[in-house]
Coordinates of C-alpha atoms and ligand atoms in Angstrom, one line a residue:
M768 CA 45.7 150.9 -98.4
D769 CA 47.2 147.4 -98.0
Q770 CA 50.9 148.2 -98.3
M771 CA 52.3 147.0 -95.0
V772 CA 55.9 146.6 -94.0
T773 CA 57.2 145.0 -90.9
Q774 CA 58.6 146.9 -88.0
A775 CA 62.0 145.1 -88.3
E776 CA 62.3 145.9 -92.0
V777 CA 61.8 149.6 -91.5
R778 CA 63.8 149.8 -88.3
D779 CA 66.8 148.4 -90.0
R780 CA 66.5 150.8 -92.9
V781 CA 65.8 153.8 -90.8
R782 CA 68.5 152.9 -88.2
A783 CA 71.0 154.0 -90.8
F784 CA 70.0 157.5 -89.8
A785 CA 70.4 156.7 -86.1
Q786 CA 67.4 158.8 -85.3
E787 CA 64.4 157.7 -83.2
A788 CA 61.4 159.5 -81.8
D789 CA 60.6 159.4 -78.1
L790 CA 57.2 158.9 -76.5
L791 CA 55.9 162.1 -74.9
L792 CA 52.3 161.2 -74.1
D793 CA 50.7 157.8 -74.2
A794 CA 47.5 159.5 -75.5
K795 CA 45.9 156.3 -76.7
T796 CA 44.3 158.0 -79.6
I797 CA 42.5 155.8 -82.1
L798 CA 43.4 158.1 -85.0
G799 CA 45.7 160.9 -83.7
E800 CA 46.3 163.6 -86.2
G801 CA 46.8 167.2 -87.0
P802 CA 49.3 168.5 -84.4
Y803 CA 49.0 172.3 -84.1
W804 CA 51.4 174.3 -81.8
H805 CA 49.9 177.4 -80.2
A806 CA 52.9 179.6 -79.5
E807 CA 51.3 182.1 -77.1
Q808 CA 49.7 179.3 -75.0
Q809 CA 52.8 177.0 -75.4
K810 CA 50.3 174.2 -75.9
L811 CA 49.9 171.5 -78.5
Y812 CA 46.4 170.9 -80.1
Y813 CA 45.8 167.7 -81.9
V814 CA 42.8 165.7 -83.0
D815 CA 41.6 162.1 -82.6
I816 CA 39.5 161.8 -85.8
A817 CA 37.9 158.4 -84.9
G818 CA 37.7 159.4 -81.2
E819 CA 35.6 162.4 -82.4
M820 CA 37.5 164.8 -80.3
F821 CA 40.4 167.2 -80.2
C822 CA 42.9 167.7 -77.3
R823 CA 44.9 170.5 -75.9
F824 CA 48.2 169.3 -74.3
D825 CA 50.6 171.3 -72.1
P826 CA 54.0 169.6 -72.4
I827 CA 55.3 171.4 -69.2
T828 CA 52.5 170.3 -66.8
M829 CA 51.6 167.2 -69.0
Q830 CA 47.9 168.2 -68.6
N831 CA 45.9 166.8 -71.5
E832 CA 42.4 168.3 -72.0
Q833 CA 39.9 166.5 -74.2
F834 CA 37.1 168.3 -76.1
L835 CA 34.5 165.9 -77.3
V836 CA 33.0 167.1 -80.6
G837 CA 30.7 164.1 -81.2
K838 CA 31.6 163.6 -84.9
T839 CA 34.9 163.1 -86.8
V840 CA 37.3 166.0 -86.5
G841 CA 39.9 166.1 -89.3
A842 CA 41.8 169.1 -88.1
V843 CA 41.8 171.9 -85.5
V844 CA 43.1 175.4 -85.8
C845 CA 42.9 178.2 -83.3
D846 CA 41.0 181.4 -83.9
A847 CA 43.2 184.5 -83.8
S848 CA 40.5 186.7 -82.4
D849 CA 39.2 184.5 -79.6
S850 CA 41.3 182.2 -77.4
D851 CA 38.2 180.2 -76.4
V852 CA 37.4 179.3 -80.0
V853 CA 38.8 176.9 -82.5
I854 CA 37.8 176.1 -86.1
V855 CA 37.5 172.4 -86.9
S856 CA 37.0 170.5 -90.1
T857 CA 34.5 167.9 -89.1
R858 CA 32.5 165.2 -90.9
D859 CA 30.0 168.0 -91.9
G860 CA 32.3 170.8 -92.9
F861 CA 34.0 173.8 -91.4
E862 CA 32.7 174.5 -87.9
R863 CA 33.4 176.9 -85.1
Y864 CA 33.8 175.2 -81.6
H865 CA 33.6 177.2 -78.4
M866 CA 35.8 175.4 -75.8
G867 CA 34.0 177.1 -72.9
T868 CA 30.5 176.0 -73.8
G869 CA 31.1 173.1 -76.2
T870 CA 28.9 174.8 -78.8
L871 CA 29.4 173.9 -82.4
T872 CA 28.4 176.3 -85.2
L873 CA 28.5 175.3 -88.8
L874 CA 30.4 177.8 -91.0
A875 CA 30.4 176.0 -94.4
D876 CA 29.2 172.6 -95.6
P877 CA 30.5 172.3 -99.2
E878 CA 29.7 168.6 -99.5
A879 CA 26.2 168.4 -98.1
D880 CA 25.4 166.0 -101.0
L881 CA 28.3 163.6 -100.4
L882 CA 27.3 161.7 -97.3
G883 CA 30.1 159.1 -97.7
N884 CA 32.8 161.8 -97.4
R885 CA 34.3 163.5 -94.4
F886 CA 36.8 166.3 -93.9
N887 CA 40.4 165.3 -93.1
D888 CA 43.6 167.2 -92.6
G889 CA 43.8 171.0 -92.8
K890 CA 46.1 174.0 -92.1
C891 CA 46.0 177.8 -92.3
D892 CA 48.2 180.0 -94.5
S893 CA 50.0 183.1 -93.2
K894 CA 46.9 185.2 -94.0
G895 CA 44.7 183.0 -91.8
R896 CA 42.8 181.2 -94.5
F897 CA 41.9 177.6 -93.5
F898 CA 42.6 175.0 -96.1
A899 CA 41.1 171.5 -95.5
G900 CA 40.3 168.6 -97.8
T901 CA 37.9 165.7 -97.9
M902 CA 38.0 161.9 -98.5
Q903 CA 35.6 159.1 -98.8
H904 CA 35.2 157.5 -95.4
V905 CA 35.8 154.0 -96.8
E906 CA 38.7 155.2 -98.9
A907 CA 37.6 153.3 -102.0
D908 CA 36.9 156.0 -104.6
V909 CA 38.5 159.3 -105.6
T910 CA 35.6 161.5 -104.3
G911 CA 37.6 164.1 -102.3
S912 CA 38.4 167.7 -102.9
L913 CA 40.5 170.5 -101.3
Y914 CA 38.6 173.5 -100.0
V915 CA 39.5 176.8 -98.4
L916 CA 37.6 178.8 -95.8
D917 CA 38.5 182.4 -96.6
T918 CA 38.8 184.9 -93.8
D919 CA 35.5 186.4 -94.9
G920 CA 33.8 183.1 -94.2
Q921 CA 33.3 182.1 -97.8
C922 CA 34.3 178.6 -98.9
R923 CA 35.9 177.8 -102.2
K924 CA 36.8 174.5 -103.9
L925 CA 40.5 174.5 -105.0
V926 CA 41.3 170.9 -106.2
D927 CA 39.0 168.0 -107.1
D928 CA 39.7 164.4 -107.9
V929 CA 41.4 163.9 -104.6
G930 CA 41.7 160.4 -103.0
V931 CA 42.7 161.1 -99.4
S932 CA 43.3 164.8 -98.8
N933 CA 46.2 165.1 -96.3
G934 CA 49.3 167.2 -95.5
I935 CA 49.7 170.8 -96.5
A936 CA 52.7 173.1 -96.2
W937 CA 53.8 176.4 -97.8
S938 CA 57.3 177.2 -99.1
L939 CA 59.1 179.9 -97.0
D940 CA 58.5 182.5 -99.7
E941 CA 54.9 181.4 -99.9
K942 CA 55.2 181.0 -103.7
Q943 CA 54.4 177.3 -103.5
M944 CA 51.9 175.2 -101.6
Y945 CA 52.8 171.5 -101.1
Y946 CA 49.9 169.0 -100.9
I947 CA 49.7 165.3 -100.2
D948 CA 47.1 162.9 -101.6
S949 CA 47.7 159.7 -99.6
M950 CA 45.7 157.5 -101.9
K951 CA 47.7 158.6 -104.9
Q952 CA 51.0 158.5 -102.8
T953 CA 52.0 161.9 -104.2
V954 CA 53.3 165.2 -103.0
T955 CA 52.2 167.9 -105.4
A956 CA 53.6 171.5 -105.6
F957 CA 51.2 174.2 -106.7
D958 CA 52.2 177.8 -107.5
Y959 CA 50.6 179.7 -104.7
D960 CA 49.2 183.3 -105.0
V961 CA 49.2 184.4 -101.4
A962 CA 47.3 187.6 -102.2
N963 CA 44.3 185.8 -103.5
G964 CA 44.7 182.3 -102.0
T965 CA 44.7 180.6 -105.3
L966 CA 46.6 177.5 -106.7
S967 CA 47.9 176.8 -110.2
N968 CA 50.4 174.7 -112.2
P969 CA 50.4 171.5 -110.2
Q970 CA 53.6 169.4 -110.4
I971 CA 54.2 166.1 -108.7
I972 CA 57.5 166.6 -106.8
I973 CA 57.6 163.4 -104.6
D974 CA 56.3 159.9 -105.6
F975 CA 55.9 157.7 -102.5
H976 CA 55.4 154.4 -104.4
K977 CA 58.9 153.1 -103.5
E978 CA 58.7 154.4 -99.9
D979 CA 57.5 152.6 -96.8
G980 CA 53.8 153.3 -96.2
F981 CA 51.8 156.2 -97.4
P982 CA 52.5 160.0 -97.2
D983 CA 50.2 161.5 -94.5
G984 CA 50.6 164.7 -92.5
M985 CA 53.4 167.2 -93.3
T986 CA 55.2 170.3 -92.1
I987 CA 58.2 172.4 -93.3
D988 CA 61.3 173.5 -91.4
S989 CA 63.1 176.9 -91.5
E990 CA 65.4 175.6 -94.2
G991 CA 62.4 175.0 -96.5
M992 CA 62.6 171.2 -96.1
L993 CA 59.5 169.0 -95.8
W994 CA 58.9 166.6 -92.9
I995 CA 56.4 163.9 -93.9
A996 CA 54.8 161.2 -91.7
H997 CA 54.6 157.7 -93.1
W998 CA 51.3 156.0 -92.5
D999 CA 52.1 152.2 -92.1
G1000 CA 55.8 153.2 -92.6
W1001 CA 57.1 153.6 -89.1
Q1002 CA 58.9 156.9 -89.7
V1003 CA 58.9 160.6 -90.4
S1004 CA 61.1 161.6 -93.3
R1005 CA 62.8 164.9 -94.4
W1006 CA 62.7 165.9 -98.0
D1007 CA 64.1 168.7 -100.3
P1008 CA 61.0 169.8 -102.3
R1009 CA 63.2 171.4 -104.9
T1010 CA 64.9 168.2 -105.9
G1011 CA 62.5 165.6 -104.6
T1012 CA 65.4 164.0 -102.6
K1013 CA 64.9 162.2 -99.3
L1014 CA 67.4 163.6 -96.9
G1015 CA 66.8 161.5 -93.8
A1016 CA 64.3 159.8 -91.6
V1017 CA 63.3 159.4 -88.0
Y1018 CA 62.2 156.0 -86.8
V1019 CA 58.8 156.1 -85.0
P1020 CA 58.0 152.9 -82.9
V1021 CA 54.4 152.9 -84.3
A1022 CA 53.5 151.8 -87.8
K1023 CA 50.9 154.5 -88.4
A1024 CA 52.8 157.8 -88.0
S1025 CA 50.2 160.2 -89.1
S1026 CA 51.4 163.8 -88.9
C1027 CA 54.0 166.2 -87.4
A1028 CA 54.4 169.9 -86.5
F1029 CA 57.2 171.9 -84.9
G1030 CA 56.7 173.5 -81.4
G1031 CA 58.3 174.3 -78.2
D1032 CA 59.5 177.8 -77.2
D1033 CA 62.3 177.6 -79.8
L1034 CA 60.4 175.6 -82.4
M1035 CA 63.1 172.9 -82.1
T1036 CA 60.7 170.1 -81.1
L1037 CA 59.0 168.0 -83.7
Y1038 CA 55.7 166.7 -82.4
I1039 CA 54.5 163.5 -84.1
T1040 CA 51.0 162.0 -83.8
T1041 CA 50.3 158.3 -84.3
A1042 CA 47.3 156.0 -84.6
S1043 CA 46.2 152.6 -83.5
I1044 CA 43.2 152.2 -85.8
G1045 CA 43.1 149.1 -88.0
T1046 CA 46.0 147.5 -86.2
S1047 CA 45.5 143.8 -85.1
P1048 CA 46.0 142.9 -81.4
S1049 CA 49.1 140.9 -82.2
A1050 CA 50.6 143.9 -84.1
L1051 CA 49.6 146.2 -81.3
A1052 CA 51.5 144.0 -78.8
L1053 CA 54.7 145.1 -80.6
Q1054 CA 53.8 148.8 -80.6
P1055 CA 52.3 149.4 -77.1
H1056 CA 52.3 153.2 -77.5
A1057 CA 50.3 153.3 -80.8
G1058 CA 48.1 156.4 -80.7
G1059 CA 50.7 158.2 -78.6
I1060 CA 52.3 161.6 -79.1
F1061 CA 56.1 161.4 -79.9
T1062 CA 58.8 164.0 -80.1
Y1063 CA 62.0 164.4 -81.9
H1064 CA 64.6 167.1 -81.7
P1065 CA 66.2 167.8 -85.1
C1066 CA 69.1 170.2 -85.5
V1067 CA 67.0 172.6 -87.5
K1068 CA 64.3 175.0 -86.4
G1069 CA 60.7 174.7 -87.5
T1070 CA 58.1 177.1 -88.7
T1071 CA 55.2 178.6 -86.8
T1072 CA 51.6 177.4 -87.1
N1073 CA 49.0 179.9 -88.3
P1074 CA 45.6 180.5 -86.7
Y1075 CA 42.4 181.2 -88.6
R1076 CA 41.9 185.0 -89.0
R1077 CA 38.3 185.9 -89.4
A1078 CA 37.9 189.2 -91.1
V1079 CA 35.9 191.7 -89.1
S1080 CA 33.6 193.7 -91.2
K1081 CA 32.8 197.4 -90.6
G1082 CA 30.4 197.9 -87.6
E1083 CA 31.1 194.4 -86.2
S1084 CA 33.1 193.9 -83.1
A1085 CA 35.9 191.3 -83.0
S1086 CA 34.4 189.4 -80.1
Ligands
CA1720 CA1 46.2 162.5 -92.1

């Protein structure tokens, strides 16, 4: 990924929208990603992939707890049945992490034979299935795939020939799943069968080749519009997935805007993660809060984040 635009270029373009994100937490992540709003806890979870950790942040008290996993963590989702447990997509696969003990338990390792790959972004659907994809660590070849960890613990491959697996969102009627491959600079819409968790009929709906940077993490608002973070593009943009039209953008004072999710008690806050990785010292001097968590308050409500819902078989307790 060598497409780099300058801060001034993008700021002038995005300034037309007169929207700018504010620094919330100078988290100093290397590769901040995967914001996840926990509505009951009113806390924001996010990962630092290269920092090999995930964090739990309370925007009221500003307490930021770090959980060191000791290997890359592409995404974190909460477990609906146990508030001490999260499911993470690590370098090695889908794993269960206990926040009280720090214990990591492997659930599925679908790419045991692909040592150059790691898991990246992921998200749960409304039924609690955990979707997460992979990428080559050096981002040279198209060796990634998209997988799903079903609620019964089985893992299935859904898409192959993926470059850099990234943002995922579902349409409000759950009849479509939107999916970003950052290397291909595309947003693809699949027909989604929510009863079975299957994808079909892929259609490219947004082509990022003329945009600033690369499409990265993504969420959807209550009007069914997509919010996409621009890696090396200094912004988060809003899109109509039905027409492929860019509706607006929010300037982020960090080149590597990585992902976004709605949160807050009214789902009116857009939390934006950023990264400092691969940024030269001279470039970092112009973006002192690279790696921070930013917020933006759009005039539209967001959608909730789903936890993983492990199915409990007969005779087994939910604990
Ligand atoms: Ca990402």
